[in-house]
Short mmCIF file of C-alpha atoms and ligand atoms in Angstrom, two decimals:
data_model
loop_
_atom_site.label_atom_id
_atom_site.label_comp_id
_atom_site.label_asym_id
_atom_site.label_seq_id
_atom_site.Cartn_x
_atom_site.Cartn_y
_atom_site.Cartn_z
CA UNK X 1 -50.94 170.10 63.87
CA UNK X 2 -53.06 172.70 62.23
CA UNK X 3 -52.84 171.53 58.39
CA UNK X 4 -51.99 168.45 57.00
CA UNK X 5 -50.52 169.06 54.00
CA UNK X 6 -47.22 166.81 53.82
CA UNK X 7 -46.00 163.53 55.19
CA UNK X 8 -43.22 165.56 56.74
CA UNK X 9 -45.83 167.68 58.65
CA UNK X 10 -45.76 163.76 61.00
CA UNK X 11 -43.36 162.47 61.43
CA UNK X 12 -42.26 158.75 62.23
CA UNK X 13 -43.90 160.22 65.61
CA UNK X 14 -47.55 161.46 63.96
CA UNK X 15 -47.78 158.58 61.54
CA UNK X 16 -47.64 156.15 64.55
CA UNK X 17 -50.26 158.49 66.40
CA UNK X 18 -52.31 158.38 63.28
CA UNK X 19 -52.53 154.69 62.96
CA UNK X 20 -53.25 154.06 66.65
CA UNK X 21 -56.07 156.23 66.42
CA UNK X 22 -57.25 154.66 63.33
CA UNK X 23 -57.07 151.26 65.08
CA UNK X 24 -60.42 153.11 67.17
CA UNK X 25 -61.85 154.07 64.40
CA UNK X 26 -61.48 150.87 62.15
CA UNK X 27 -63.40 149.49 65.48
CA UNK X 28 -66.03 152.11 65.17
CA UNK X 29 -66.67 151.32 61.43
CA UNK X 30 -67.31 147.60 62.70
CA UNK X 31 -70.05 148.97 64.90
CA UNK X 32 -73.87 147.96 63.64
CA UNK X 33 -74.28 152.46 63.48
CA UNK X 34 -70.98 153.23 62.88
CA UNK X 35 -71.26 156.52 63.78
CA UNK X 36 -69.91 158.47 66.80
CA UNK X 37 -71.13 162.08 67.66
CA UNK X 38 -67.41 163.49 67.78
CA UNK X 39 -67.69 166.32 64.87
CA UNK X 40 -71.23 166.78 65.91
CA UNK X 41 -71.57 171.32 64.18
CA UNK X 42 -68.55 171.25 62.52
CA UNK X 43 -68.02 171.41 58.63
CA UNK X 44 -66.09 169.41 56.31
CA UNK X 45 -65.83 170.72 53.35
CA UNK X 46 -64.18 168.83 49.77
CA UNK X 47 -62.87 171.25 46.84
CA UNK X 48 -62.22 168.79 43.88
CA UNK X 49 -60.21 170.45 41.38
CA UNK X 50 -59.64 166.78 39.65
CA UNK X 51 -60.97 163.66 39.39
CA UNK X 52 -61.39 161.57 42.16
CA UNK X 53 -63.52 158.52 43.37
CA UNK X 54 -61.95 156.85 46.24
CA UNK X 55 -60.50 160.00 47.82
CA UNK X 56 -63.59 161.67 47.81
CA UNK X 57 -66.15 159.28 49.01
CA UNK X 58 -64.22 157.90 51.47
CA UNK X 59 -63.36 161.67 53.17
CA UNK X 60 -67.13 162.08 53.13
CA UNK X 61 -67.49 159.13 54.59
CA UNK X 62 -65.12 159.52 57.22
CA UNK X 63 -66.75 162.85 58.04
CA UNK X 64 -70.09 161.53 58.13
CA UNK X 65 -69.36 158.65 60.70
CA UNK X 66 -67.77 161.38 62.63
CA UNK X 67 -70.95 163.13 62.27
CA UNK X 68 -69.62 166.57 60.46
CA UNK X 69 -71.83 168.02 58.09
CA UNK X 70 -69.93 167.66 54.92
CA UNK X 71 -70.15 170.08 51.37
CA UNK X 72 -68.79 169.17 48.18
CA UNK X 73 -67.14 171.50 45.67
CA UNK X 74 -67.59 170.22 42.15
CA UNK X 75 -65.28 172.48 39.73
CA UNK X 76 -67.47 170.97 37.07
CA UNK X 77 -70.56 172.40 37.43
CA UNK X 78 -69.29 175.94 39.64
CA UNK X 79 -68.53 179.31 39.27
CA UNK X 80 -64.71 178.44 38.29
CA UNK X 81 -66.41 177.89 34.66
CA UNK X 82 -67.06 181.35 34.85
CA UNK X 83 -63.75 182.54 35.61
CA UNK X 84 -63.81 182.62 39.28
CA UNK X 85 -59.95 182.51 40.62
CA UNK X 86 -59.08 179.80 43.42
CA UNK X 87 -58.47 182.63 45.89
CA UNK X 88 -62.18 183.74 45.51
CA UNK X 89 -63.36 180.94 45.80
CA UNK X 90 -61.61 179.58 48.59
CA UNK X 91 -62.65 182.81 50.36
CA UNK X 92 -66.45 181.90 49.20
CA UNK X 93 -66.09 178.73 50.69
CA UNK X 94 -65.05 179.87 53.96
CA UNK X 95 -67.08 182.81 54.17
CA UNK X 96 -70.09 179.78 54.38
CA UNK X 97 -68.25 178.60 57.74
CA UNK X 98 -66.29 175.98 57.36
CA UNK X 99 -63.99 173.87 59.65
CA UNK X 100 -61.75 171.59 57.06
CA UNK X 101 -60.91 171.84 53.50
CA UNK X 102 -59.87 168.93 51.57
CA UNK X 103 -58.24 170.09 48.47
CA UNK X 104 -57.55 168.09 45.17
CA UNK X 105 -55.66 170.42 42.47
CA UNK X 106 -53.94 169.77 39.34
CA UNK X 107 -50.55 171.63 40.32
CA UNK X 108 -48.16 171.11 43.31
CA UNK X 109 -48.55 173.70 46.13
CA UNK X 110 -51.95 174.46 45.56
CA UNK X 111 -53.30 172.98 49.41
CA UNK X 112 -50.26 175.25 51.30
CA UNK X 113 -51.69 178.34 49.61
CA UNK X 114 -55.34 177.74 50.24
CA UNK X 115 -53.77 176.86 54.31
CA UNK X 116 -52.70 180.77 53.72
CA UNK X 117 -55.65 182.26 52.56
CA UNK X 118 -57.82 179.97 55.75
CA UNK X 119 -58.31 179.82 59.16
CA UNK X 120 -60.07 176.13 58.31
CA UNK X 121 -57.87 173.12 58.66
CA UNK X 122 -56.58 172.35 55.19
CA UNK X 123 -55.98 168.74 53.90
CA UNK X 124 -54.01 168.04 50.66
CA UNK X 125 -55.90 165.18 48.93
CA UNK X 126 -53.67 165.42 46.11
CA UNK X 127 -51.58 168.40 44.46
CA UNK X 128 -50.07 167.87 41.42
CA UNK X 129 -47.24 164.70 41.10
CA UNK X 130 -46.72 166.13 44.34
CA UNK X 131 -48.23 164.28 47.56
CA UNK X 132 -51.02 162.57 48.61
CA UNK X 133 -50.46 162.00 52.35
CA UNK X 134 -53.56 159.79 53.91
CA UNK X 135 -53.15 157.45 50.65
CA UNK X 136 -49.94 156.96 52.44
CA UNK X 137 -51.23 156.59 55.74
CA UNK X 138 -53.55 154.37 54.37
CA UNK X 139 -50.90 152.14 52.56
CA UNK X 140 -49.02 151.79 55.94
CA UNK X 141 -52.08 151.01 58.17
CA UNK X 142 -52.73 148.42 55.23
CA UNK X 143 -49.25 147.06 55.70
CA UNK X 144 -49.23 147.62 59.67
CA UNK X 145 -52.20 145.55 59.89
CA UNK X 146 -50.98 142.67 58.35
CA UNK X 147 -47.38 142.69 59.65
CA UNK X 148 -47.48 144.00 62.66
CA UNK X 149 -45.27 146.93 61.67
CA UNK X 150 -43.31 148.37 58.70
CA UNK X 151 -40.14 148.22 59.78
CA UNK X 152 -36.97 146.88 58.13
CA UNK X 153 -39.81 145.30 55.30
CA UNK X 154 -39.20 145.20 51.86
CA UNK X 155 -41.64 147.35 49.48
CA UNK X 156 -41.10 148.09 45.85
CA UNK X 157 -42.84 150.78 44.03
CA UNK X 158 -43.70 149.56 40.56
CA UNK X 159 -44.59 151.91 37.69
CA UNK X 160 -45.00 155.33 36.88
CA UNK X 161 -43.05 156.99 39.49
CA UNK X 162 -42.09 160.47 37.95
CA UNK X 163 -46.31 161.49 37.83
CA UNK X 164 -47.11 159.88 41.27
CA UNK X 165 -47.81 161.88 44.28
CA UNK X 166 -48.50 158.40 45.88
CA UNK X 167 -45.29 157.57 45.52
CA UNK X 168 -43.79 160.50 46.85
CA UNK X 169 -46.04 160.21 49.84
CA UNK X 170 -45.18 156.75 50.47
CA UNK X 171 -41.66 156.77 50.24
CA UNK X 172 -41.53 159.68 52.85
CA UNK X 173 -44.15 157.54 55.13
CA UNK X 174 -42.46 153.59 54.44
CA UNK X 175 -38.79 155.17 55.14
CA UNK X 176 -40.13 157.23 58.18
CA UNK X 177 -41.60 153.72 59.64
CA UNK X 178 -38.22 151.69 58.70
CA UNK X 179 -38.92 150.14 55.80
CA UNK X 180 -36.91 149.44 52.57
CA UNK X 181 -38.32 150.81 49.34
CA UNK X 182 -37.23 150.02 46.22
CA UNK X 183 -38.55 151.85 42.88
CA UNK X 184 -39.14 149.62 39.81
CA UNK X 185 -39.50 151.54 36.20
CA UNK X 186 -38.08 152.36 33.32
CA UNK X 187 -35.46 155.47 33.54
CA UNK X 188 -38.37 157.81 31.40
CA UNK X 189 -41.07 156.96 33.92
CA UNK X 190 -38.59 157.83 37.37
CA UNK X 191 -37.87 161.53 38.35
CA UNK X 192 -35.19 163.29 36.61
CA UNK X 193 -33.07 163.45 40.26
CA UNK X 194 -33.67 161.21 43.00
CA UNK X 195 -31.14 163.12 45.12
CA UNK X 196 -31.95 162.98 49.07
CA UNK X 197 -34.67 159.74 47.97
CA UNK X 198 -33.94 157.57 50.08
CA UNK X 199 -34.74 154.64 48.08
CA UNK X 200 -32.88 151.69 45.79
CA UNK X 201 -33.52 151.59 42.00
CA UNK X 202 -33.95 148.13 40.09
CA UNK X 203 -35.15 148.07 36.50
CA UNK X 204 -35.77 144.22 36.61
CA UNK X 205 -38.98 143.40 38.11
CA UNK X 206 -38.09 139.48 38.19
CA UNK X 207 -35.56 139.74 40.31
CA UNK X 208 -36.62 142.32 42.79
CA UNK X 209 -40.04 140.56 43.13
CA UNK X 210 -38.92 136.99 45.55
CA UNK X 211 -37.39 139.18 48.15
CA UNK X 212 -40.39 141.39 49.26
CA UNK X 213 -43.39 141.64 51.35
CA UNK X 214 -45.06 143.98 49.42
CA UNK X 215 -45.13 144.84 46.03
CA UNK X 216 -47.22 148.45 45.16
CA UNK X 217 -48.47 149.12 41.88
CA UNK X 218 -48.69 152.50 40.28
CA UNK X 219 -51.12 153.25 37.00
CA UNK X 220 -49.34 154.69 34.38
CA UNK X 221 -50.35 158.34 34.40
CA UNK X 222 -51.23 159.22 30.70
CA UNK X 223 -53.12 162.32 31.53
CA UNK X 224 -50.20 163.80 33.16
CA UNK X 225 -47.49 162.36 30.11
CA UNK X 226 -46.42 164.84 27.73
CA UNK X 227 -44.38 162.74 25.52
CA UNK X 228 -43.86 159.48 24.74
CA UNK X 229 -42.04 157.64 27.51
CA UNK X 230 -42.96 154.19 26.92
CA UNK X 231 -42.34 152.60 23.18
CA UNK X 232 -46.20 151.02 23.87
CA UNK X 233 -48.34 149.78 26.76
CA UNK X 234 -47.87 146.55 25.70
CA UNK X 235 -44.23 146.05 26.00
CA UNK X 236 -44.53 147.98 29.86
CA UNK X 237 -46.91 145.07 30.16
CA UNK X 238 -44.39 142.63 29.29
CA UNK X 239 -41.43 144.06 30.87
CA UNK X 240 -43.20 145.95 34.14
CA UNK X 241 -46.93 144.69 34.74
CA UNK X 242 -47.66 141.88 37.36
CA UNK X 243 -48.53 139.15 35.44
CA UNK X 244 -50.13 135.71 36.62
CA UNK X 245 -46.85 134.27 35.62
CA UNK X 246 -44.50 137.55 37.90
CA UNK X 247 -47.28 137.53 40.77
CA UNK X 248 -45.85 133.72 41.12
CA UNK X 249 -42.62 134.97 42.17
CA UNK X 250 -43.94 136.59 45.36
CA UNK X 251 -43.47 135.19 48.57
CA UNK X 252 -46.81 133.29 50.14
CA UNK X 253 -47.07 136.32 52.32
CA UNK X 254 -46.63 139.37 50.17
CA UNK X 255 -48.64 141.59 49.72
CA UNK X 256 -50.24 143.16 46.62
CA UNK X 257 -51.12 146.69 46.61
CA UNK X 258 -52.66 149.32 44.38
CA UNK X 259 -53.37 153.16 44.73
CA UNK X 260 -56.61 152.81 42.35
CA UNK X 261 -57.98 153.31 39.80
CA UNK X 262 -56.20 150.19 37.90
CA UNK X 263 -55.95 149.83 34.51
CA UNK X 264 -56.21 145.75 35.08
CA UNK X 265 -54.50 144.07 31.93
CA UNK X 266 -52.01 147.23 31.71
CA UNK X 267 -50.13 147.09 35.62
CA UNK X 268 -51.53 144.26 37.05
CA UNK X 269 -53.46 141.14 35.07
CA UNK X 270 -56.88 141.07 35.83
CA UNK X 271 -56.79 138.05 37.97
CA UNK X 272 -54.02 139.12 40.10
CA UNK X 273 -55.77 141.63 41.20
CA UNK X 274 -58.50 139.47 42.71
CA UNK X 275 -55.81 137.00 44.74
CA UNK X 276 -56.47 136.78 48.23
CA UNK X 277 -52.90 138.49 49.00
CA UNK X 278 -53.70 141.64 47.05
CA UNK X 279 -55.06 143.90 49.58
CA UNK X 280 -56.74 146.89 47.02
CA UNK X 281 -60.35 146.85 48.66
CA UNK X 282 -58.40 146.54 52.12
CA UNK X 283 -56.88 149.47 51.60
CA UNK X 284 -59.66 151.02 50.79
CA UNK X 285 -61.97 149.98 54.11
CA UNK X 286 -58.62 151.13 55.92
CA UNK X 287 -58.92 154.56 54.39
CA UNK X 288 -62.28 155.78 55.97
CA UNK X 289 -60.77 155.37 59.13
CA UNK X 290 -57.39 156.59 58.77
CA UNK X 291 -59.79 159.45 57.59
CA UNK X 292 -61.41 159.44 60.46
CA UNK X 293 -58.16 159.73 62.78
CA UNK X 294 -57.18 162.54 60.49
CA UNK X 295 -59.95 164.92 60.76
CA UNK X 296 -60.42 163.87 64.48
CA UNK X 297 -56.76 165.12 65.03
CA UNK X 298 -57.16 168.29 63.37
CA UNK X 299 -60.87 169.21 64.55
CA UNK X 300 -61.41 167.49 67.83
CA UNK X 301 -61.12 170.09 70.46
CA UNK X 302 -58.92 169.44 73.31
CA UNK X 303 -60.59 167.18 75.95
CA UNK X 304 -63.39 165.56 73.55
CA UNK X 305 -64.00 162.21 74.11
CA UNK X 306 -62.03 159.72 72.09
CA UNK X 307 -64.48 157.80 70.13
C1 LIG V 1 -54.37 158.27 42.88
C2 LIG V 1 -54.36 159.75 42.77
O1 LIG V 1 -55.31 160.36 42.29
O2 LIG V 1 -53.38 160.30 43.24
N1 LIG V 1 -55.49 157.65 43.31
C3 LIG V 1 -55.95 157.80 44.61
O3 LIG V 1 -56.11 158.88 45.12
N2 LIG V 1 -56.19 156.66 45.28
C4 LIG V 1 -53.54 157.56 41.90
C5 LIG V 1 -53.85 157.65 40.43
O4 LIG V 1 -54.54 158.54 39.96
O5 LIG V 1 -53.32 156.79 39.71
#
């Protein structure tokens, strides 16, 4: 694998690899230095073209305890305020030496055009509503560690579908691993088609909720709404959000999961989110290391030692 740009660029085959090697690497962030010399000269590189706080520490992390020197690209305060195109800059960027870019953009495509313009490895750490694969990766080491595996468990995806490259990613990754998804929204907030998705559709959160063992919450995306989808927040609240009252539905075991960043009181009530079955800093911990495997899979040469 040269670029990893899609969930599809796996595999059921790669996401498996990809979690066993994160299992080594969750073990190496245990360590009292957890550090390993593995990336020792090469460069990681992060070109933000949105907002990010998870995604972007944690892939700096992740290069860091891999020991790559890392550089950060902050649109906000570059030369792309001064008209530079992405091509040039890209090209800037790599003219500097780098190894791996990890590239956030507004619109879909955007990472498998930068792969063209490269010889770097090029992760997508977000395009558009598009995909968002290690949050995916993430989610099912999250799910894989508790369970034991993903398969033939039932997951629903709560919220604002239509805008969510984490959904996207995660119903390509869950399905891959033999799980069962489920979407949960109201028709404005799914996509227009969900031709070839190989997912079930519910509109009634109550009764979808006692059957699963995980139940993944999406923020509703008002940066990327143009028009009124929802009559207010309020009644999604009422109607979609996991309240104290919903979350008692759940199963003992189920698990609560979240993307970040939450909009507590508007998803998910504020205490729900702190219950000991909702996994959101878990995920996060998890995501370093699945991190980790990812640029170790992409820049380790052949023959480097493991960990
Ligand atoms: C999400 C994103 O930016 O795609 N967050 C993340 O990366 N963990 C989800 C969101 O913005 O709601």
């Amino acid at each position: 694998m040269r670029h990893l740009l899609s969930i599809e660029d796996l595999g059921a085959d790669g996401i498996e690899e990809v979690l066993r090697l994160t299992d080594s690497f969750v073990e190496v962030s245990e360590r009292r230095i957890p550090k390993v010399p593995t990336l020792r000269g090469k460069t990681v590189v992060s070109l933000f073209y949105e907002d990010s706080t998870r995604t972007r520490l944690s892939f700096e992390s992740a290069a860091k305890r891999l020991s790559a020197d890392t550089m950060n690209f902050s649109v906000s305060t570059s030369s792309v305020k001064k008209g530079e195109s992405l091509r040039d800059t890209v090209l800037t960027i790599e003219a500097m030496g780098v190894d791996a870019i990890v590239v956030r953009h507004g619109s879909a495509g955007v990472p498998w055009q930068v792969a063209q313009w490269v010889d770097a490895a090029v992760i997508n750490a977000g395009d558009g509503w598009h995909e968002h694969p290690t949050q995916a990766l993430l989610d099912c080491y999250t799910i894989r560690e508790r369970f034991g595996s993903l398969r033939d468990k039932r997951i629903a995806i709560v919220g604002d579908v239509k805008h969510s490259r984490v959904a996207r990613s995660d119903v390509l990754a869950f399905t891959a691993l033999g799980a069962h998804v489920t979407l949960v929204a109201p028709p404005t907030l799914l996509p227009p088609s969900l031709e070839g998705w190989p997912v079930e559709v519910s509109h009634d959160l109550d009764s979808v909720l006692p059957k699963l063992d995980v139940v993944y919450l999406l923020r509703m995306q008002k940066e990327r709404q143009t028009e009124a989808l929802l009559p207010s927040l309020r009644e999604y609240t009422a109607t979609y959000g996991l309240t104290r009252d919903r979350a008692r539905l759940l199963g003992e075991q189920a698990l609560v999961m979240h993307p970040g960043p939450m909009n507590r009181g508007v998803e998910i009530a504020a205490e729900v989110a702190d219950l000991p079955n909702a996994v959101i800093t878990r995920q996060v911990a998890n995501g370093v290391a699945v991190r980790m495997a990812v640029l170790f899979l992409l820049l380790a040469a052949e023959g480097d030692a493991r960990v």
